[in-house]
């Protein structure tokens, strides 16, 4: 069976500090990977998606970046956090030829 | 651009009552997904609807898809408190990036 992990689970960071969130998937190969942010207003915002190693597509211009150094690893980064980066960050995966997405447990980020 | 609209966005129900959540979308698609999110938690897949006329049921929840009307419904029968959560519908717009477009979510509160 497939599982998806995210860490850390919670994070409190000062404004201007760097960020690195990690997502890994087990039990499948060549998944599509996605990063979402959910702010206090509940809606999901797609930030990045990847259909393969080193292939990253950005949905929203911002101070965040994503990388996929390995097939089942997806990393969300920032060099300098803003207050507006606070939120619940969700990683998801889907099988290469299907659309249903499976979500990880999420990382709650608070920027102070 | 694919748009997905849910209504209502907020729903307060009494236990034992029935109600329906609606999900309209703006472009042709025959694949629609329903997710549930408990407070502070990640998204959990509820239903996958892959063709016109598809109907899926799980316990007190039943989802259906009418691709001609570009409409999906999530019907709640005899609501119980455990159903209190936020419900999202999501639609795929086709293409090889396998992205989903999510509605804003319906916050359901079931009161005793």
mmCIF file of C-alpha atoms in Angstrom:
data_model
loop_
_atom_site.group_PDB
_atom_site.id
_atom_site.type_symbol
_atom_site.label_atom_id
_atom_site.label_comp_id
_atom_site.label_asym_id
_atom_site.label_seq_id
_atom_site.Cartn_x
_atom_site.Cartn_y
_atom_site.Cartn_z
ATOM 1 C CA UNK A 1 0.000 0.000 0.000
ATOM 2 C CA UNK A 2 1.032 3.580 -0.540
ATOM 3 C CA UNK A 3 1.743 6.098 2.195
ATOM 4 C CA UNK A 4 2.670 9.740 2.133
ATOM 5 C CA UNK A 5 4.690 11.483 4.812
ATOM 6 C CA UNK A 6 5.249 15.137 5.574
ATOM 7 C CA UNK A 7 7.522 16.756 8.081
ATOM 8 C CA UNK A 8 7.673 18.612 10.195
ATOM 9 C CA UNK A 9 4.084 18.461 11.416
ATOM 10 C CA UNK A 10 4.224 21.951 12.879
ATOM 11 C CA UNK A 11 6.689 24.779 12.502
ATOM 12 C CA UNK A 12 7.017 28.271 13.927
ATOM 13 C CA UNK A 13 9.471 30.487 12.091
ATOM 14 C CA UNK A 14 10.343 34.197 12.272
ATOM 15 C CA UNK A 15 9.856 36.481 9.298
ATOM 16 C CA UNK A 16 12.881 36.439 7.014
ATOM 17 C CA UNK A 17 14.021 32.963 7.991
ATOM 18 C CA UNK A 18 14.420 30.117 5.475
ATOM 19 C CA UNK A 19 12.000 27.240 5.055
ATOM 20 C CA UNK A 20 12.249 23.625 4.011
ATOM 21 C CA UNK A 21 9.278 21.265 4.075
ATOM 22 C CA UNK A 22 9.626 17.693 2.952
ATOM 23 C CA UNK A 23 7.200 15.221 1.472
ATOM 24 C CA UNK A 24 7.901 11.592 0.632
ATOM 25 C CA UNK A 25 5.742 8.886 -0.874
ATOM 26 C CA UNK A 26 6.196 5.168 -0.329
ATOM 27 C CA UNK A 27 4.838 2.192 -2.204
ATOM 28 C CA UNK A 28 4.598 3.637 -5.695
ATOM 29 C CA UNK A 29 6.898 4.846 -8.431
ATOM 30 C CA UNK A 30 6.839 7.907 -10.664
ATOM 31 C CA UNK A 31 3.946 9.605 -8.884
ATOM 32 C CA UNK A 32 2.676 13.062 -9.740
ATOM 33 C CA UNK A 33 3.348 15.291 -6.746
ATOM 34 C CA UNK A 34 1.612 18.463 -5.599
ATOM 35 C CA UNK A 35 2.059 21.192 -2.987
ATOM 36 C CA UNK A 36 -1.001 23.061 -1.736
ATOM 37 C CA UNK A 37 -1.447 25.808 0.813
ATOM 38 C CA UNK A 38 -4.574 26.280 2.837
ATOM 39 C CA UNK A 39 -4.912 29.627 4.566
ATOM 40 C CA UNK A 40 -7.383 30.409 7.320
ATOM 41 C CA UNK A 41 -10.148 30.893 4.751
ATOM 42 C CA UNK A 42 -10.246 27.139 4.079
ATOM 43 C CA UNK A 43 -9.688 27.130 0.311
ATOM 44 C CA UNK A 44 -6.897 25.076 -1.252
ATOM 45 C CA UNK A 45 -4.326 26.886 -3.353
ATOM 46 C CA UNK A 46 -2.156 24.786 -5.666
ATOM 47 C CA UNK A 47 1.419 26.023 -5.414
ATOM 48 C CA UNK A 48 3.514 23.556 -7.410
ATOM 49 C CA UNK A 49 3.171 20.245 -9.172
ATOM 50 C CA UNK A 50 5.642 17.793 -10.619
ATOM 51 C CA UNK A 51 5.214 14.955 -13.084
ATOM 52 C CA UNK A 52 8.806 13.706 -12.779
ATOM 53 C CA UNK A 53 12.237 14.211 -11.252
ATOM 54 C CA UNK A 54 13.437 17.749 -11.788
ATOM 55 C CA UNK A 55 10.156 18.764 -13.472
ATOM 56 C CA UNK A 56 8.452 21.497 -11.479
ATOM 57 C CA UNK A 57 5.557 23.685 -12.554
ATOM 58 C CA UNK A 58 4.632 26.764 -10.558
ATOM 59 C CA UNK A 59 1.044 27.886 -10.279
ATOM 60 C CA UNK A 60 1.415 31.090 -8.295
ATOM 61 C CA UNK A 61 4.317 33.569 -8.379
ATOM 62 C CA UNK A 62 5.671 33.966 -4.877
ATOM 63 C CA UNK A 63 8.735 33.648 -2.701
ATOM 64 C CA UNK A 64 8.416 29.867 -2.512
ATOM 65 C CA UNK A 65 10.138 27.253 -4.633
ATOM 66 C CA UNK A 66 9.887 23.492 -5.007
ATOM 67 C CA UNK A 67 12.289 20.763 -5.949
ATOM 68 C CA UNK A 68 12.059 17.060 -6.659
ATOM 69 C CA UNK A 69 15.500 15.583 -6.163
ATOM 70 C CA UNK A 70 14.268 11.987 -6.118
ATOM 71 C CA UNK A 71 11.320 10.178 -7.626
ATOM 72 C CA UNK A 72 9.273 10.099 -4.445
ATOM 73 C CA UNK A 73 10.550 13.202 -2.676
ATOM 74 C CA UNK A 74 9.116 16.687 -2.998
ATOM 75 C CA UNK A 75 10.536 19.680 -1.149
ATOM 76 C CA UNK A 76 9.037 23.121 -0.617
ATOM 77 C CA UNK A 77 11.490 25.905 0.191
ATOM 78 C CA UNK A 78 11.817 29.581 0.810
ATOM 79 C CA UNK A 79 14.855 31.758 1.332
ATOM 80 C CA UNK A 80 12.970 34.383 3.347
ATOM 81 C CA UNK A 81 9.569 33.787 4.868
ATOM 82 C CA UNK A 82 6.830 36.397 4.905
ATOM 83 C CA UNK A 83 3.967 36.689 7.367
ATOM 84 C CA UNK A 84 1.615 35.806 4.526
ATOM 85 C CA UNK A 85 3.331 32.418 4.160
ATOM 86 C CA UNK A 86 1.588 31.171 7.288
ATOM 87 C CA UNK A 87 -0.841 28.365 6.613
ATOM 88 C CA UNK A 88 -1.422 24.653 6.367
ATOM 89 C CA UNK A 89 0.786 23.076 3.699
ATOM 90 C CA UNK A 90 -0.437 19.883 2.133
ATOM 91 C CA UNK A 91 1.457 17.541 -0.132
ATOM 92 C CA UNK A 92 -0.470 15.184 -2.382
ATOM 93 C CA UNK A 93 0.298 12.498 -4.914
ATOM 94 C CA UNK A 94 -1.523 10.842 -7.764
ATOM 95 C CA UNK A 95 -0.744 7.905 -9.990
ATOM 96 C CA UNK A 96 0.954 8.863 -13.219
ATOM 97 C CA UNK A 97 -2.093 8.442 -15.434
ATOM 98 C CA UNK A 98 -4.910 9.176 -13.008
ATOM 99 C CA UNK A 99 -6.327 12.242 -11.342
ATOM 100 C CA UNK A 100 -7.410 11.162 -7.869
ATOM 101 C CA UNK A 101 -5.075 12.743 -5.378
ATOM 102 C CA UNK A 102 -4.072 11.397 -1.981
ATOM 103 C CA UNK A 103 -3.070 13.880 0.651
ATOM 104 C CA UNK A 104 -0.397 13.808 3.314
ATOM 105 C CA UNK A 105 -1.004 14.791 6.949
ATOM 106 C CA UNK A 106 0.121 18.388 6.358
ATOM 107 C CA UNK A 107 2.504 20.867 7.952
ATOM 108 C CA UNK A 108 1.132 23.786 9.921
ATOM 109 C CA UNK A 109 3.446 26.771 9.467
ATOM 110 C CA UNK A 110 3.212 29.902 11.580
ATOM 111 C CA UNK A 111 5.396 32.833 10.607
ATOM 112 C CA UNK A 112 5.872 35.303 13.466
ATOM 113 C CA UNK B 1 -10.079 28.431 -16.968
ATOM 114 C CA UNK B 2 -11.966 25.755 -15.063
ATOM 115 C CA UNK B 3 -14.088 27.109 -12.217
ATOM 116 C CA UNK B 4 -15.706 25.028 -9.508
ATOM 117 C CA UNK B 5 -18.437 26.473 -7.317
ATOM 118 C CA UNK B 6 -19.874 24.868 -4.233
ATOM 119 C CA UNK B 7 -22.957 25.900 -2.381
ATOM 120 C CA UNK B 8 -23.742 26.455 0.278
ATOM 121 C CA UNK B 9 -20.373 27.405 1.766
ATOM 122 C CA UNK B 10 -21.753 27.108 5.293
ATOM 123 C CA UNK B 11 -24.402 24.627 6.363
ATOM 124 C CA UNK B 12 -25.796 24.179 9.842
ATOM 125 C CA UNK B 13 -28.067 21.173 10.211
ATOM 126 C CA UNK B 14 -29.942 19.416 12.922
ATOM 127 C CA UNK B 15 -29.312 15.772 13.554
ATOM 128 C CA UNK B 16 -31.724 13.560 11.664
ATOM 129 C CA UNK B 17 -32.319 16.017 8.820
ATOM 130 C CA UNK B 18 -31.474 15.636 5.145
ATOM 131 C CA UNK B 19 -29.623 18.095 2.993
ATOM 132 C CA UNK B 20 -27.722 18.420 -0.285
ATOM 133 C CA UNK B 21 -24.462 20.137 -1.165
ATOM 134 C CA UNK B 22 -24.074 21.238 -4.767
ATOM 135 C CA UNK B 23 -20.964 21.419 -6.902
ATOM 136 C CA UNK B 24 -21.114 23.179 -10.275
ATOM 137 C CA UNK B 25 -18.219 23.384 -12.694
ATOM 138 C CA UNK B 26 -17.599 25.411 -15.794
ATOM 139 C CA UNK B 27 -16.088 23.100 -18.385
ATOM 140 C CA UNK B 28 -16.655 19.641 -19.758
ATOM 141 C CA UNK B 29 -15.364 16.935 -17.468
ATOM 142 C CA UNK B 30 -16.543 13.457 -16.588
ATOM 143 C CA UNK B 31 -14.404 13.020 -13.498
ATOM 144 C CA UNK B 32 -15.268 14.520 -10.132
ATOM 145 C CA UNK B 33 -13.981 13.872 -6.636
ATOM 146 C CA UNK B 34 -15.347 14.548 -3.165
ATOM 147 C CA UNK B 35 -13.082 14.995 -0.152
ATOM 148 C CA UNK B 36 -13.706 15.452 3.549
ATOM 149 C CA UNK B 37 -11.564 17.522 5.907
ATOM 150 C CA UNK B 38 -11.912 17.402 9.678
ATOM 151 C CA UNK B 39 -10.764 20.488 11.619
ATOM 152 C CA UNK B 40 -6.975 20.722 11.699
ATOM 153 C CA UNK B 41 -6.599 17.591 9.593
ATOM 154 C CA UNK B 42 -5.751 16.685 6.030
ATOM 155 C CA UNK B 43 -8.131 15.799 3.209
ATOM 156 C CA UNK B 44 -9.621 12.341 2.969
ATOM 157 C CA UNK B 45 -11.010 10.965 -0.272
ATOM 158 C CA UNK B 46 -14.733 10.177 -0.091
ATOM 159 C CA UNK B 47 -15.981 9.499 -3.601
ATOM 160 C CA UNK B 48 -14.611 9.203 -7.111
ATOM 161 C CA UNK B 49 -17.193 9.762 -9.861
ATOM 162 C CA UNK B 50 -15.885 8.843 -13.280
ATOM 163 C CA UNK B 51 -18.844 8.947 -15.650
ATOM 164 C CA UNK B 52 -22.146 10.621 -16.329
ATOM 165 C CA UNK B 53 -24.838 9.262 -14.068
ATOM 166 C CA UNK B 54 -22.360 7.798 -11.588
ATOM 167 C CA UNK B 55 -23.729 7.374 -8.099
ATOM 168 C CA UNK B 56 -21.735 6.331 -5.066
ATOM 169 C CA UNK B 57 -22.978 5.796 -1.515
ATOM 170 C CA UNK B 58 -21.165 5.360 1.764
ATOM 171 C CA UNK B 59 -23.219 5.316 4.920
ATOM 172 C CA UNK B 60 -25.306 8.475 5.153
ATOM 173 C CA UNK B 61 -23.584 10.146 2.203
ATOM 174 C CA UNK B 62 -24.472 9.723 -1.451
ATOM 175 C CA UNK B 63 -22.739 11.466 -4.346
ATOM 176 C CA UNK B 64 -23.898 11.725 -7.934
ATOM 177 C CA UNK B 65 -22.608 13.230 -11.153
ATOM 178 C CA UNK B 66 -24.490 14.781 -14.074
ATOM 179 C CA UNK B 67 -21.875 15.725 -16.657
ATOM 180 C CA UNK B 68 -24.408 17.292 -19.015
ATOM 181 C CA UNK B 69 -25.515 19.730 -16.326
ATOM 182 C CA UNK B 70 -21.920 19.999 -15.034
ATOM 183 C CA UNK B 71 -23.261 19.299 -11.588
ATOM 184 C CA UNK B 72 -22.469 16.952 -8.740
ATOM 185 C CA UNK B 73 -24.451 16.596 -5.553
ATOM 186 C CA UNK B 74 -23.514 15.257 -2.149
ATOM 187 C CA UNK B 75 -26.654 14.214 -0.314
ATOM 188 C CA UNK B 76 -26.685 13.779 3.432
ATOM 189 C CA UNK B 77 -29.350 11.527 4.907
ATOM 190 C CA UNK B 78 -30.356 11.691 8.573
ATOM 191 C CA UNK B 79 -27.318 13.711 9.581
ATOM 192 C CA UNK B 80 -25.325 12.814 12.675
ATOM 193 C CA UNK B 81 -22.770 14.893 14.557
ATOM 194 C CA UNK B 82 -19.865 12.801 13.219
ATOM 195 C CA UNK B 83 -20.532 14.185 9.758
ATOM 196 C CA UNK B 84 -19.494 17.677 10.865
ATOM 197 C CA UNK B 85 -16.539 18.587 8.622
ATOM 198 C CA UNK B 86 -15.628 20.574 5.531
ATOM 199 C CA UNK B 87 -16.485 18.918 2.230
ATOM 200 C CA UNK B 88 -14.672 19.740 -0.986
ATOM 201 C CA UNK B 89 -15.465 18.791 -4.530
ATOM 202 C CA UNK B 90 -12.714 18.759 -7.146
ATOM 203 C CA UNK B 91 -12.807 18.479 -10.921
ATOM 204 C CA UNK B 92 -10.096 17.602 -13.361
ATOM 205 C CA UNK B 93 -9.714 19.718 -16.456
ATOM 206 C CA UNK B 94 -7.937 17.132 -18.543
ATOM 207 C CA UNK B 95 -4.372 17.395 -19.733
ATOM 208 C CA UNK B 96 -1.175 15.607 -18.829
ATOM 209 C CA UNK B 97 -0.464 17.560 -15.652
ATOM 210 C CA UNK B 98 -3.275 15.777 -13.815
ATOM 211 C CA UNK B 99 -4.321 18.823 -11.855
ATOM 212 C CA UNK B 100 -7.537 19.104 -9.912
ATOM 213 C CA UNK B 101 -9.488 22.310 -9.397
ATOM 214 C CA UNK B 102 -11.111 22.452 -5.978
ATOM 215 C CA UNK B 103 -14.239 24.213 -4.841
ATOM 216 C CA UNK B 104 -14.007 26.478 -1.798
ATOM 217 C CA UNK B 105 -15.494 23.847 0.461
ATOM 218 C CA UNK B 106 -18.716 23.529 2.444
ATOM 219 C CA UNK B 107 -18.398 23.753 6.213
ATOM 220 C CA UNK B 108 -21.024 21.420 7.609
ATOM 221 C CA UNK B 109 -22.031 21.617 11.246
ATOM 222 C CA UNK B 110 -24.503 19.060 12.569
ATOM 223 C CA UNK B 111 -26.149 20.146 15.799
ATOM 224 C CA UNK B 112 -27.821 17.841 18.343
#
